Amino acid sequence: MRILVIGSGIVGASIARIASMYRDLDVYLVEREADVGWGASKANTGIIHPGHEEDPRLYPFRAKLCVEGNRLWKSWARDLDIPIKFPGELMLVFEGFESEARRYIDLARINGIPGVRLLYHDEVERMEPLISDEAVAAVWAPTAGIISPIDAVIALVENAVSNGIKLLTETEVKRVIVSDGRVRGVETNIGFIGADIVVNAGGIHADEIARTVGLSYRLKPRKGEYILFDSFVEAKPKHIIHPVPTSITKGVYIVETVEGNLMIGPTAVDLLEDAKDDTSTSTEGLSKLLSEASRLLKELPPRDRIVKFFAGVRPEPPNGDWIIEAYTDPWGFVDVAGIRSPGLTAAPAIALHVFNLIRERYDLKLKVKDSWNPHRRGIARIKDKPKQLIKRLVEEDSRYGSIVCWCNMVSEAEILEAIGRMKSIGLKTITLDGVKFRSKAMYGFCQGSFCRARIAYIVSKIEGIPLWDVRVNSTESKLGVGDVKSLVKGGSYD
Amino acid sequence: MTRYDTIVIGGGPAGLSAALKLKAKGFDSLVIESGDRIGGIPLQCIHPGFGLHYLGEDLTGTEFIHRLIGMVEDQGVEYRVRSHVVRVKPSRTGYPYKRIEAVSPYGFIEVETPILIYTAGARERTIFEIGVTGERLSGVFTAGEAQAYMDIFGILPGSRIVIIGSGDVGLIMARRFALEGAKVEAVIEMMPWPGGLTRNIVQCLLDYDIPLLLSRMVVRLEGKRRVEGVVTVRVDEDLNPIPGSEELIECDTVVVSAGLTPNVRLLEGLGLAMDPSTRGPIVDDYLESITYQGIFIAGNALVVNDLVDYVVEQGESAAEGASILLYEGVKPRSYVRITKGRNVRLIVPQYLSCEKDAVLYMRVQKPEYDVKVCFEEISREFRYPVVRPAEMIRLTLRRSDLEDLRRLDSLTVEVKRV
């Protein structure tokens, strides 16, 4: 029995991990990009929501799976060594919006979320001195967390691959092949891949895949921009901050990422349907973020502390509800589509739910492998580690003492480990972005201007390719155009 | 724990000249360098313009730095390369010692010193810091990074180039790309005047027919995976974009030369007072931090210089200050603060002890002709036919001029029209 999961975002990767538990199941995880998690999963707020914003009367799935996911991430993150923290969340209440705040307290009660309560200004200010004086109160939700979504995807895939699944990157599904009412496989840019069950976790492109089996829903692309500040800023709240969503604006989040950077976002801009891959930032978006965030805090860090800005596109399903279904016509086609917020939070619960659905609907008799290993270790990092540990690491491997990224203190050993892990999950192309997401090099305030060349050089040596041929952020984007003198020696501009 | 009279963080021109000066005065020092070898940024500068003041010769960056490295080797100055300082903290053995910890492939380095000379240079401002939006694309480099690719690693980053910012590094890279047969589509400068030295405008742009677009800024990158073009817009006198003036310039590579910013993370962590106009530490005329005794700062970590000769001079000044502190110990000092007046963007040092001749480095906000730089309280003025933001003004105030000043607490510097 072969199950093929389309899309290695947080949802597809979670499903692949669950699928990797079972004997006699051949699992393929198929991804069109050069690496995993490069869609909405790498560019979002990274919040593990408590679940008090989900109304079970409107969206029963979202409410149930969000609450479960919040709980599950604690053990998943521990097993998979994913950086996570639970600082809690203050939903700020401004004058005139007290009744909205009450609604979330009520929802917390209905959804059984512990510890959610209303705090008045003085109490909020004691907890978080940076909040704006205009905030009259806040809804406190202690179970809100922060995770690094891209770290989570990488960890999930590493774990799934180590348990026997096969990852196929640079493989774009053109259509699902059906005959006699059953799924037979998928047609891709590298040819036909047979499968008995196809799980469509294609993110923003999931509707296009569903269309090839006759399903007609459409996902609306919604862009969210973010600003990332340096970790070294004074105005950095300890808790997750955002305003009570109102009819006028949903407001932005202010969070400290697991790496310690202050992050503001997202905006919400509906894109045209043909602009699904538009992850461009805009001047308007950035000003909007800064002005919205400045309503929440007494002060923001100065603009010269901005490290970078970026945008992600998230799928907005019709009516706001997730599309999770295992169809009997065609038999074997499973939709996990339109997974908008709180999809990251719910991902582990979605994966379990989807897998149970598959088992029941298609009557699969599955046994857990004896050898299934739930654990995976992250890359040992020397940044912020105690002196004794650094000494020991350097003694064991001198490359831990060779610091390549000066801003984020990433050693050559960590770069090599990142590349090794990319190879071990079967990536065909070692991109600098992939190295960056894994090692956290090139992530600091210099944005790689000091270290990117050295890292690219390491990649070129390992891959046995010229330095200029190292890929940056996709299979087609090369670092340079040739060796020096290549143009003078008769190359052309084109 | 090994103790040194001084520890120098950063083995570029500032750090090496400081260490050489200390050696000449009989003090030992250890230079700690992050890179694979000592020398710093001049190692990748194959263009001339180095050493006219310090060595009396016009050399390329590589020639210049190898002279300096030669002196360091001859004099037996101690240094460690591939050593990255992770912490500076007050030593457990007590004031005034500082403990410095660094990681290197040869092991963990822990040393103590009463005096730290911080010469970690500057870093380049990124595309994000200048507010350029758009997709995250390949083909975007800072000027120094592009320079390293071409002149250290031997590869060509692109073939159709747009350079953002007309600072010296950007101009030099424009010529460098032209010499490689690449087409430099434009150098784009937001200000109504160029950001680099006049000699570089002539030798790097005019000589190669490279267009310089003034009062224009790049607002957005276009492209899917790699840069395919930049959208530029004209700006008015207040640097606000003029609606309707958008223009697309096609290119495959964007080189950001939007200035440098002192690399002072470690010092910020120690709580040293910083000057928002230089983005470096606030220092006195010994180049010692005004708020942290025993830490001297020189070179681009102090203030972004346009000549290596000034960098070297500052390195030597810091060493001078350090050796006085080592000889004489801590003395109570009173300072006169320098206040910036008309058309003064920045000045270093920010405080004067008035105990010695003081060398001042300053930049103006906007270009002016026939001006004088005036220090009213001491009735001193310096005439200049022209002053430009791109050209650092270096001047010396004599100790005799400063003695009367001790009664005051502030000295005003301003640029006046003659």
CSV table of C-alpha atoms in Angstrom, one decimal, chain B residues 37-386:
chain,number,residue,atom,x,y,z
B,37,ARG,CA,44.1,35.8,8.5
B,38,ILE,CA,45.0,39.3,9.8
B,39,GLY,CA,44.5,42.3,7.6
B,40,GLY,CA,40.8,42.9,7.5
B,41,ILE,CA,38.9,44.5,4.7
B,42,PRO,CA,42.0,45.9,2.8
B,43,LEU,CA,42.8,42.3,1.9
B,44,GLN,CA,40.0,42.4,-0.7
B,45,CYS,CA,40.8,46.0,-1.9
B,46,ILE,CA,42.8,45.7,-5.1
B,47,HIS,CA,42.3,49.4,-5.9
B,48,PRO,CA,44.7,52.2,-5.0
B,49,GLY,CA,44.2,55.0,-2.5
B,50,PHE,CA,45.8,53.5,0.6
B,51,GLY,CA,48.7,54.8,2.6
B,52,LEU,CA,49.4,58.2,1.2
B,53,HIS,CA,49.6,59.8,4.6
B,54,TYR,CA,50.8,56.8,6.7
B,55,LEU,CA,53.4,55.4,4.4
B,56,GLY,CA,53.9,58.4,2.0
B,57,GLU,CA,53.0,56.2,-1.0
B,58,ASP,CA,49.8,55.5,-2.9
B,59,LEU,CA,49.3,51.8,-2.6
B,60,THR,CA,46.5,49.3,-3.3
B,61,GLY,CA,44.7,48.0,-0.3
B,62,THR,CA,46.4,44.6,-0.6
B,63,GLU,CA,49.9,46.2,-0.9
B,64,PHE,CA,49.2,48.5,2.0
B,65,ILE,CA,48.0,45.8,4.3
B,66,HIS,CA,50.8,43.5,3.5
B,67,ARG,CA,53.3,46.2,4.4
B,68,LEU,CA,51.5,46.5,7.8
B,69,ILE,CA,51.3,42.7,8.2
B,70,GLY,CA,55.0,42.6,7.4
B,71,MET,CA,55.7,45.0,10.2
B,72,VAL,CA,53.5,43.0,12.6
B,73,GLU,CA,55.5,39.9,11.7
B,74,ASP,CA,58.9,41.7,12.1
B,75,GLN,CA,58.0,43.2,15.4
B,76,GLY,CA,56.6,39.9,16.7
B,77,VAL,CA,53.2,41.2,17.6
B,78,GLU,CA,51.2,38.4,19.0
B,79,TYR,CA,47.9,37.5,17.2
B,80,ARG,CA,45.4,34.8,16.9
B,81,VAL,CA,43.3,34.3,13.8
B,82,ARG,CA,40.0,32.4,13.4
B,83,SER,CA,39.3,33.5,16.9
B,84,HIS,CA,35.8,34.9,17.6
B,85,VAL,CA,35.3,36.9,20.8
B,86,VAL,CA,32.1,35.7,22.5
B,87,ARG,CA,32.3,37.6,25.8
B,88,VAL,CA,34.0,40.6,27.4
B,89,LYS,CA,33.2,40.9,31.1
B,90,PRO,CA,34.7,42.4,34.2
B,91,SER,CA,37.2,39.9,35.6
B,92,ARG,CA,36.6,38.1,38.8
B,93,THR,CA,40.1,39.2,39.9
B,94,GLY,CA,38.5,42.6,40.1
B,95,TYR,CA,38.7,46.0,38.6
B,96,PRO,CA,40.3,47.2,36.3
B,97,TYR,CA,40.8,43.8,34.7
B,98,LYS,CA,38.5,42.6,31.9
B,99,ARG,CA,38.2,39.0,30.9
B,100,ILE,CA,37.9,38.2,27.3
B,101,GLU,CA,36.7,34.8,26.0
B,102,ALA,CA,37.0,33.7,22.4
B,103,VAL,CA,36.3,30.6,20.5
B,104,SER,CA,38.8,29.2,18.0
B,105,PRO,CA,39.5,25.9,16.3
B,106,TYR,CA,42.7,25.7,18.4
B,107,GLY,CA,40.7,25.9,21.6
B,108,PHE,CA,38.9,28.2,23.9
B,109,ILE,CA,40.8,31.5,24.6
B,110,GLU,CA,40.5,33.2,28.0
B,111,VAL,CA,42.7,36.2,28.7
B,112,GLU,CA,42.7,39.1,31.0
B,113,THR,CA,43.7,42.7,30.4
B,114,PRO,CA,43.2,46.1,32.0
B,115,ILE,CA,42.9,47.6,28.5
B,116,LEU,CA,40.8,46.7,25.6
B,117,ILE,CA,41.3,48.2,22.2
B,118,TYR,CA,38.3,47.6,20.1
B,119,THR,CA,38.8,47.7,16.4
B,120,ALA,CA,36.2,45.4,15.0
B,121,GLY,CA,35.5,47.5,12.0
B,122,ALA,CA,32.1,48.2,10.4
B,123,ARG,CA,29.5,46.2,8.6
B,124,GLU,CA,27.6,47.2,5.5
B,125,ARG,CA,24.0,48.3,5.7
B,126,THR,CA,21.7,45.8,4.0
B,127,ILE,CA,18.9,46.1,1.4
B,128,PHE,CA,16.4,45.9,4.3
B,129,GLU,CA,17.9,48.8,6.2
B,130,ILE,CA,17.4,51.1,3.3
B,131,GLY,CA,13.8,50.1,2.9
B,132,VAL,CA,13.8,48.4,-0.5
B,133,THR,CA,10.8,46.1,-0.7
B,134,GLY,CA,9.8,43.3,-3.1
B,135,GLU,CA,10.5,39.6,-3.4
B,136,ARG,CA,13.3,37.8,-1.6
B,137,LEU,CA,15.6,37.3,-4.6
B,138,SER,CA,19.0,36.0,-5.4
B,139,GLY,CA,21.4,38.4,-7.1
B,140,VAL,CA,21.4,40.9,-4.2
B,141,PHE,CA,24.8,41.6,-2.6
B,142,THR,CA,26.3,44.3,-0.5
B,143,ALA,CA,29.2,46.0,-2.2
B,144,GLY,CA,31.8,44.5,0.1
B,145,GLU,CA,30.4,41.0,-0.4
B,146,ALA,CA,30.5,41.4,-4.1
B,147,GLN,CA,34.1,42.6,-3.8
B,148,ALA,CA,35.0,39.5,-1.8
B,149,TYR,CA,33.4,37.2,-4.4
B,150,MET,CA,35.4,38.9,-7.2
B,151,ASP,CA,38.7,39.5,-5.6
B,152,ILE,CA,39.0,36.8,-2.9
B,153,PHE,CA,36.9,34.0,-4.4
B,154,GLY,CA,37.4,34.8,-8.1
B,155,ILE,CA,33.8,34.6,-9.2
B,156,LEU,CA,31.5,37.1,-10.9
B,157,PRO,CA,28.2,37.8,-9.1
B,158,GLY,CA,26.3,39.1,-12.2
B,159,SER,CA,26.4,40.6,-15.6
B,160,ARG,CA,23.9,43.5,-15.6
B,161,ILE,CA,24.4,45.5,-12.5
B,162,VAL,CA,22.6,48.3,-10.6
B,163,ILE,CA,24.4,49.8,-7.7
B,164,ILE,CA,22.4,51.4,-4.9
B,165,GLY,CA,24.3,54.2,-3.3
B,166,SER,CA,27.2,56.3,-4.5
B,167,GLY,CA,29.5,55.8,-1.6
B,168,ASP,CA,33.2,55.0,-2.3
B,169,VAL,CA,32.7,51.3,-2.1
B,170,GLY,CA,29.8,51.4,-4.6
B,171,LEU,CA,31.8,53.6,-7.0
B,172,ILE,CA,34.8,51.3,-6.8
B,173,MET,CA,32.6,48.3,-7.4
B,174,ALA,CA,31.0,50.0,-10.4
B,175,ARG,CA,34.5,50.2,-12.0
B,176,ARG,CA,35.4,46.7,-10.9
B,177,PHE,CA,32.3,45.3,-12.7
B,178,ALA,CA,33.0,47.4,-15.8
B,179,LEU,CA,36.5,46.0,-15.9
B,180,GLU,CA,35.1,42.5,-15.8
B,181,GLY,CA,33.0,43.2,-18.9
B,182,ALA,CA,29.7,43.4,-16.9
B,183,LYS,CA,27.3,46.2,-17.8
B,184,VAL,CA,26.7,48.6,-15.0
B,185,GLU,CA,23.3,50.0,-15.8
B,186,ALA,CA,23.4,52.8,-13.2
B,187,VAL,CA,24.6,54.0,-9.9
B,188,ILE,CA,21.6,55.3,-8.0
B,189,GLU,CA,21.9,57.9,-5.2
B,190,MET,CA,19.1,59.3,-3.1
B,191,MET,CA,20.8,62.5,-2.2
B,192,PRO,CA,21.2,65.3,-4.8
B,193,TRP,CA,25.0,64.9,-4.5
B,194,PRO,CA,27.3,61.9,-4.8
B,195,GLY,CA,28.2,60.0,-1.6
B,196,GLY,CA,31.8,59.2,-2.6
B,197,LEU,CA,35.1,61.1,-3.0
B,198,THR,CA,35.3,63.2,-6.2
B,199,ARG,CA,38.3,61.3,-7.4
B,200,ASN,CA,36.2,58.2,-7.4
B,201,ILE,CA,33.4,59.8,-9.3
B,202,VAL,CA,35.8,60.7,-12.0
B,203,GLN,CA,38.0,57.6,-12.0
B,204,CYS,CA,35.2,55.0,-11.5
B,205,LEU,CA,32.2,56.4,-13.3
B,206,LEU,CA,33.0,59.1,-15.8
B,207,ASP,CA,36.0,57.1,-17.2
B,208,TYR,CA,33.7,54.2,-17.8
B,209,ASP,CA,30.5,56.0,-19.0
B,210,ILE,CA,28.5,54.7,-16.1
B,211,PRO,CA,25.4,56.8,-15.4
B,212,LEU,CA,25.0,58.3,-11.9
B,213,LEU,CA,21.4,59.0,-11.1
B,214,LEU,CA,21.0,61.5,-8.3
B,215,SER,CA,17.9,62.3,-6.3
B,216,ARG,CA,16.6,58.8,-7.1
B,217,MET,CA,16.0,55.9,-4.9
B,218,VAL,CA,15.3,52.2,-5.4
B,219,VAL,CA,11.9,51.3,-3.9
B,220,ARG,CA,11.3,47.8,-5.1
B,221,LEU,CA,13.0,44.7,-6.6
B,222,GLU,CA,11.4,42.9,-9.4
B,223,GLY,CA,11.8,39.3,-10.3
B,224,LYS,CA,10.7,35.8,-9.5
B,225,ARG,CA,13.8,34.0,-8.2
B,226,ARG,CA,16.6,36.2,-9.2
B,227,VAL,CA,16.6,40.0,-9.6
B,228,GLU,CA,15.2,41.0,-13.0
B,229,GLY,CA,15.0,44.7,-12.4
B,230,VAL,CA,14.7,47.5,-9.9
B,231,VAL,CA,11.9,50.1,-9.6
B,232,THR,CA,13.3,53.5,-8.9
B,233,VAL,CA,11.6,56.7,-8.1
B,234,ARG,CA,12.7,60.4,-8.0
B,235,VAL,CA,12.7,62.1,-4.7
B,236,ASP,CA,12.1,65.8,-3.8
B,237,GLU,CA,14.4,67.9,-1.6
B,238,ASP,CA,12.9,66.3,1.6
B,239,LEU,CA,13.7,62.9,0.1
B,240,ASN,CA,10.0,62.1,-0.4
B,241,PRO,CA,9.2,60.0,-3.5
B,242,ILE,CA,7.6,62.0,-6.3
B,243,PRO,CA,4.4,60.2,-7.5
B,244,GLY,CA,4.4,59.1,-11.1
B,245,SER,CA,8.2,59.2,-11.4
B,246,GLU,CA,8.6,55.4,-11.2
B,247,GLU,CA,11.0,53.9,-13.6
B,248,LEU,CA,12.1,50.3,-14.1
B,249,ILE,CA,15.8,49.5,-14.7
B,250,GLU,CA,16.4,46.0,-15.9
B,251,CYS,CA,19.3,44.1,-14.3
B,252,ASP,CA,20.3,40.7,-12.9
B,253,THR,CA,22.2,42.0,-9.9
B,254,VAL,CA,21.8,44.6,-7.3
B,255,VAL,CA,24.8,45.8,-5.3
B,256,VAL,CA,23.9,47.7,-2.1
B,257,SER,CA,26.4,50.3,-1.2
B,258,ALA,CA,24.4,52.2,1.3
B,259,GLY,CA,27.1,53.0,3.8
B,260,LEU,CA,28.6,51.3,6.7
B,261,THR,CA,27.7,51.1,10.3
B,262,PRO,CA,30.2,50.4,13.2
B,263,ASN,CA,30.3,46.9,14.4
B,264,VAL,CA,29.7,47.5,18.0
B,265,ARG,CA,27.4,44.6,19.2
B,266,LEU,CA,29.9,43.5,21.8
B,267,LEU,CA,30.2,47.0,23.2
B,268,GLU,CA,26.5,47.6,23.3
B,269,GLY,CA,26.3,44.5,25.4
B,270,LEU,CA,28.7,46.1,27.8
B,271,GLY,CA,26.5,49.2,28.0
B,272,LEU,CA,28.9,51.7,26.4
B,273,ALA,CA,27.3,55.0,25.5
B,274,MET,CA,26.7,55.3,21.8
B,275,ASP,CA,26.5,58.4,19.5
B,276,PRO,CA,23.4,58.1,17.3
B,277,SER,CA,25.1,60.2,14.6
B,278,THR,CA,28.3,58.0,14.3
B,279,ARG,CA,26.5,54.8,15.5
B,280,GLY,CA,29.8,54.2,17.3
B,281,PRO,CA,30.8,54.7,20.9
B,282,ILE,CA,31.2,58.1,22.5
B,283,VAL,CA,34.8,58.7,23.2
B,284,ASP,CA,37.3,61.3,24.6
B,285,ASP,CA,40.3,62.6,22.7
B,286,TYR,CA,42.3,59.5,23.9
B,287,LEU,CA,39.6,57.5,22.0
B,288,GLU,CA,38.6,55.9,25.3
B,289,SER,CA,34.9,55.3,26.0
B,290,ILE,CA,33.4,58.1,28.0
B,291,THR,CA,31.4,55.6,30.1
B,292,TYR,CA,33.6,52.5,30.3
B,293,GLN,CA,37.1,52.9,31.6
B,294,GLY,CA,39.9,51.0,29.8
B,295,ILE,CA,38.1,50.5,26.5
B,296,PHE,CA,39.5,52.3,23.6
B,297,ILE,CA,37.9,52.3,20.1
B,298,ALA,CA,39.5,53.1,16.8
B,299,GLY,CA,38.9,52.8,13.1
B,300,ASN,CA,35.5,52.1,11.5
B,301,ALA,CA,34.2,50.6,14.8
B,302,LEU,CA,34.5,54.2,16.1
B,303,VAL,CA,33.4,56.2,13.1
B,304,VAL,CA,33.2,55.2,9.4
B,305,ASN,CA,36.3,56.6,7.7
B,306,ASP,CA,37.0,57.2,4.1
B,307,LEU,CA,40.7,56.8,4.2
B,308,VAL,CA,42.7,53.9,5.7
B,309,ASP,CA,45.2,56.5,6.8
B,310,TYR,CA,42.7,58.0,9.3
B,311,VAL,CA,41.9,54.5,10.5
B,312,VAL,CA,45.6,53.8,11.2
B,313,GLU,CA,46.0,57.2,12.9
B,314,GLN,CA,43.1,56.4,15.2
B,315,GLY,CA,44.6,53.0,16.0
B,316,GLU,CA,47.8,54.7,17.0
B,317,SER,CA,45.9,57.3,19.0
B,318,ALA,CA,44.1,54.6,20.9
B,319,ALA,CA,47.4,52.9,21.6
B,320,GLU,CA,48.8,56.2,22.8
B,321,GLY,CA,45.9,56.6,25.1
B,322,ALA,CA,46.2,53.1,26.3
B,323,SER,CA,49.9,53.5,27.1
B,324,ILE,CA,49.3,56.6,29.1
B,325,LEU,CA,46.7,54.8,31.1
B,326,LEU,CA,49.2,51.9,31.6
B,327,TYR,CA,52.0,54.3,32.6
B,328,GLU,CA,50.1,56.7,34.8
B,329,GLY,CA,47.1,54.8,36.0
B,330,VAL,CA,43.6,56.3,36.3
B,331,LYS,CA,43.5,60.0,36.7
B,332,PRO,CA,40.4,62.0,37.4
B,333,ARG,CA,39.6,64.0,34.3
B,334,SER,CA,37.2,66.7,33.5
B,335,TYR,CA,35.8,66.9,30.0
B,336,VAL,CA,34.5,69.5,27.6
B,337,ARG,CA,31.7,68.3,25.4
B,338,ILE,CA,31.7,69.2,21.7
B,339,THR,CA,28.3,70.5,20.6
B,340,LYS,CA,27.4,70.2,16.9
B,341,GLY,CA,26.2,73.4,15.3
B,342,ARG,CA,25.3,74.4,11.8
B,343,ASN,CA,26.0,71.9,9.0
B,344,VAL,CA,27.9,69.4,11.3
B,345,ARG,CA,26.6,65.9,11.0
B,346,LEU,CA,29.1,64.1,13.2
B,347,ILE,CA,32.3,64.7,15.1
B,348,VAL,CA,34.7,62.4,16.8
B,349,PRO,CA,35.9,62.5,19.6
B,350,GLN,CA,32.8,63.8,21.3
B,351,TYR,CA,34.6,64.9,24.4
B,352,LEU,CA,37.9,66.7,25.0
B,353,SER,CA,40.2,66.4,28.0
B,354,CYS,CA,42.0,69.6,26.9
B,355,GLU,CA,45.2,68.0,28.2
B,356,LYS,CA,46.8,67.5,24.7
B,357,ASP,CA,46.5,68.4,21.1
B,358,ALA,CA,43.2,66.9,19.8
B,359,VAL,CA,42.7,65.5,16.3
B,360,LEU,CA,39.1,65.8,15.3
B,361,TYR,CA,37.3,64.0,12.5
B,362,MET,CA,34.0,65.5,11.3
B,363,ARG,CA,31.5,65.3,8.5
B,364,VAL,CA,29.1,67.9,7.2
B,365,GLN,CA,25.4,67.4,6.5
B,366,LYS,CA,25.5,69.0,3.0
B,367,PRO,CA,28.0,70.3,0.6
B,368,GLU,CA,29.1,73.9,0.8
B,369,TYR,CA,31.6,76.1,-0.9
B,370,ASP,CA,33.9,78.7,0.8
B,371,VAL,CA,33.3,77.9,4.4
B,372,LYS,CA,35.0,78.0,7.6
B,373,VAL,CA,34.8,75.5,10.4
B,374,CYS,CA,34.5,77.6,13.6
B,375,PHE,CA,35.1,76.8,17.3
B,376,GLU,CA,33.7,80.0,18.7
B,377,GLU,CA,34.6,79.6,22.4
B,378,ILE,CA,38.3,79.4,21.5
B,379,SER,CA,38.2,81.7,18.5
B,380,ARG,CA,39.6,79.1,16.2
B,381,GLU,CA,38.5,78.7,12.6
B,382,PHE,CA,39.6,76.6,9.6
B,383,ARG,CA,38.9,77.7,6.0
B,384,TYR,CA,37.9,75.2,3.3
B,385,PRO,CA,37.1,76.0,-0.3
B,386,VAL,CA,34.6,73.1,-0.3
